[in-house]
């Protein structure tokens, strides 16, 4: 994929901005509320979990956990896509 791929320039800006915000916050090791994980089985609405087949393994693991723990959740894997899918298809949406 990389910067030369569709949406690459915008993705570079987003990544740099996210890194700057994390550094400014001074808390790179902060974890989200772990209690939320134990409540996934309470989700009572149709849930679609989506990730690309070029995704980082950690994101794939999160998606698999969501599908396993949310009742009736469904997983769709998008061929040729990575974490930045919405930005990569932006030119097709506008």
PDB file of C-alpha atoms in Angstrom, residues 14-91:
ATOM      1  CA  UNK A  14      -3.574  11.654   9.731  1.00  0.00           C
ATOM      2  CA  UNK A  15      -0.750   9.443  11.030  1.00  0.00           C
ATOM      3  CA  UNK A  16       1.463  12.439  11.802  1.00  0.00           C
ATOM      4  CA  UNK A  17      -1.402  14.249  13.545  1.00  0.00           C
ATOM      5  CA  UNK A  18      -2.252  11.175  15.651  1.00  0.00           C
ATOM      6  CA  UNK A  19       1.389  10.738  16.670  1.00  0.00           C
ATOM      7  CA  UNK A  20       1.655  14.405  17.616  1.00  0.00           C
ATOM      8  CA  UNK A  21      -1.505  14.215  19.747  1.00  0.00           C
ATOM      9  CA  UNK A  22      -0.231  11.119  21.576  1.00  0.00           C
ATOM     10  CA  UNK A  23       3.085  12.783  22.308  1.00  0.00           C
ATOM     11  CA  UNK A  24       1.333  15.951  23.459  1.00  0.00           C
ATOM     12  CA  UNK A  25      -0.867  13.887  25.773  1.00  0.00           C
ATOM     13  CA  UNK A  26       2.287  12.353  27.244  1.00  0.00           C
ATOM     14  CA  UNK A  27       0.593   9.014  27.798  1.00  0.00           C
ATOM     15  CA  UNK A  28       1.492   6.513  25.081  1.00  0.00           C
ATOM     16  CA  UNK A  29       0.795   3.518  27.330  1.00  0.00           C
ATOM     17  CA  UNK A  30      -2.768   4.442  28.293  1.00  0.00           C
ATOM     18  CA  UNK A  31      -5.249   1.622  27.748  1.00  0.00           C
ATOM     19  CA  UNK A  32      -8.981   1.949  27.141  1.00  0.00           C
ATOM     20  CA  UNK A  33     -11.485   0.950  29.793  1.00  0.00           C
ATOM     21  CA  UNK A  34     -10.968  -2.805  30.164  1.00  0.00           C
ATOM     22  CA  UNK A  35     -14.403  -3.151  31.794  1.00  0.00           C
ATOM     23  CA  UNK A  36     -15.999  -2.559  28.392  1.00  0.00           C
ATOM     24  CA  UNK A  37     -14.616  -5.886  27.183  1.00  0.00           C
ATOM     25  CA  UNK A  38     -16.624  -7.764  29.791  1.00  0.00           C
ATOM     26  CA  UNK A  39     -19.816  -6.049  28.551  1.00  0.00           C
ATOM     27  CA  UNK A  40     -19.593  -6.992  24.878  1.00  0.00           C
ATOM     28  CA  UNK A  41     -22.125  -9.773  25.413  1.00  0.00           C
ATOM     29  CA  UNK A  42     -24.701  -7.113  26.326  1.00  0.00           C
ATOM     30  CA  UNK A  43     -24.752  -5.645  22.834  1.00  0.00           C
ATOM     31  CA  UNK A  44     -28.212  -6.448  21.515  1.00  0.00           C
ATOM     32  CA  UNK A  45     -28.194  -4.895  18.055  1.00  0.00           C
ATOM     33  CA  UNK A  46     -27.013  -6.285  14.723  1.00  0.00           C
ATOM     34  CA  UNK A  47     -23.259  -5.793  14.579  1.00  0.00           C
ATOM     35  CA  UNK A  48     -21.019  -5.875  11.545  1.00  0.00           C
ATOM     36  CA  UNK A  49     -17.269  -5.990  12.188  1.00  0.00           C
ATOM     37  CA  UNK A  50     -15.114  -5.108   9.189  1.00  0.00           C
ATOM     38  CA  UNK A  51     -11.384  -5.257   8.582  1.00  0.00           C
ATOM     39  CA  UNK A  52      -9.142  -5.533   5.549  1.00  0.00           C
ATOM     40  CA  UNK A  53      -7.077  -8.539   4.606  1.00  0.00           C
ATOM     41  CA  UNK A  54      -3.975  -6.304   4.710  1.00  0.00           C
ATOM     42  CA  UNK A  55      -4.727  -5.281   8.299  1.00  0.00           C
ATOM     43  CA  UNK A  56      -2.246  -5.267  11.165  1.00  0.00           C
ATOM     44  CA  UNK A  57      -2.482  -8.552  13.133  1.00  0.00           C
ATOM     45  CA  UNK A  58      -3.497  -6.703  16.313  1.00  0.00           C
ATOM     46  CA  UNK A  59      -6.531  -5.230  14.556  1.00  0.00           C
ATOM     47  CA  UNK A  60      -7.476  -8.656  13.188  1.00  0.00           C
ATOM     48  CA  UNK A  61      -7.306 -10.054  16.737  1.00  0.00           C
ATOM     49  CA  UNK A  62      -9.560  -7.257  18.010  1.00  0.00           C
ATOM     50  CA  UNK A  63     -12.074  -7.911  15.227  1.00  0.00           C
ATOM     51  CA  UNK A  64     -12.085 -11.623  15.996  1.00  0.00           C
ATOM     52  CA  UNK A  65     -12.621 -10.890  19.698  1.00  0.00           C
ATOM     53  CA  UNK A  66     -15.568  -8.608  18.919  1.00  0.00           C
ATOM     54  CA  UNK A  67     -17.202 -11.224  16.708  1.00  0.00           C
ATOM     55  CA  UNK A  68     -16.640 -13.919  19.324  1.00  0.00           C
ATOM     56  CA  UNK A  69     -18.021 -11.873  22.226  1.00  0.00           C
ATOM     57  CA  UNK A  70     -20.886  -9.899  20.643  1.00  0.00           C
ATOM     58  CA  UNK A  71     -24.012 -12.049  20.161  1.00  0.00           C
ATOM     59  CA  UNK A  72     -24.837 -12.555  16.489  1.00  0.00           C
ATOM     60  CA  UNK A  73     -21.962 -10.349  15.289  1.00  0.00           C
ATOM     61  CA  UNK A  74     -20.827 -10.904  11.732  1.00  0.00           C
ATOM     62  CA  UNK A  75     -17.341 -10.438  10.260  1.00  0.00           C
ATOM     63  CA  UNK A  76     -16.565  -9.189   6.759  1.00  0.00           C
ATOM     64  CA  UNK A  77     -12.992  -9.073   5.470  1.00  0.00           C
ATOM     65  CA  UNK A  78     -12.364  -6.596   2.642  1.00  0.00           C
ATOM     66  CA  UNK A  79      -9.852  -7.855   0.052  1.00  0.00           C
ATOM     67  CA  UNK A  80      -6.889  -5.539  -0.546  1.00  0.00           C
ATOM     68  CA  UNK A  81      -7.815  -3.200   2.315  1.00  0.00           C
ATOM     69  CA  UNK A  82      -5.966  -2.016   5.398  1.00  0.00           C
ATOM     70  CA  UNK A  83      -6.715   0.134   8.456  1.00  0.00           C
ATOM     71  CA  UNK A  84      -7.143   3.254   6.363  1.00  0.00           C
ATOM     72  CA  UNK A  85      -9.869   1.875   4.077  1.00  0.00           C
ATOM     73  CA  UNK A  86     -12.178   4.927   4.401  1.00  0.00           C
ATOM     74  CA  UNK A  87      -9.354   7.255   3.362  1.00  0.00           C
ATOM     75  CA  UNK A  88      -8.229   5.031   0.510  1.00  0.00           C
ATOM     76  CA  UNK A  89     -11.705   5.083  -1.087  1.00  0.00           C
ATOM     77  CA  UNK A  90     -12.412   8.753  -0.340  1.00  0.00           C
ATOM     78  CA  UNK A  91     -11.866   9.815  -3.950  1.00  0.00           C
TER      79      UNK A  91
END
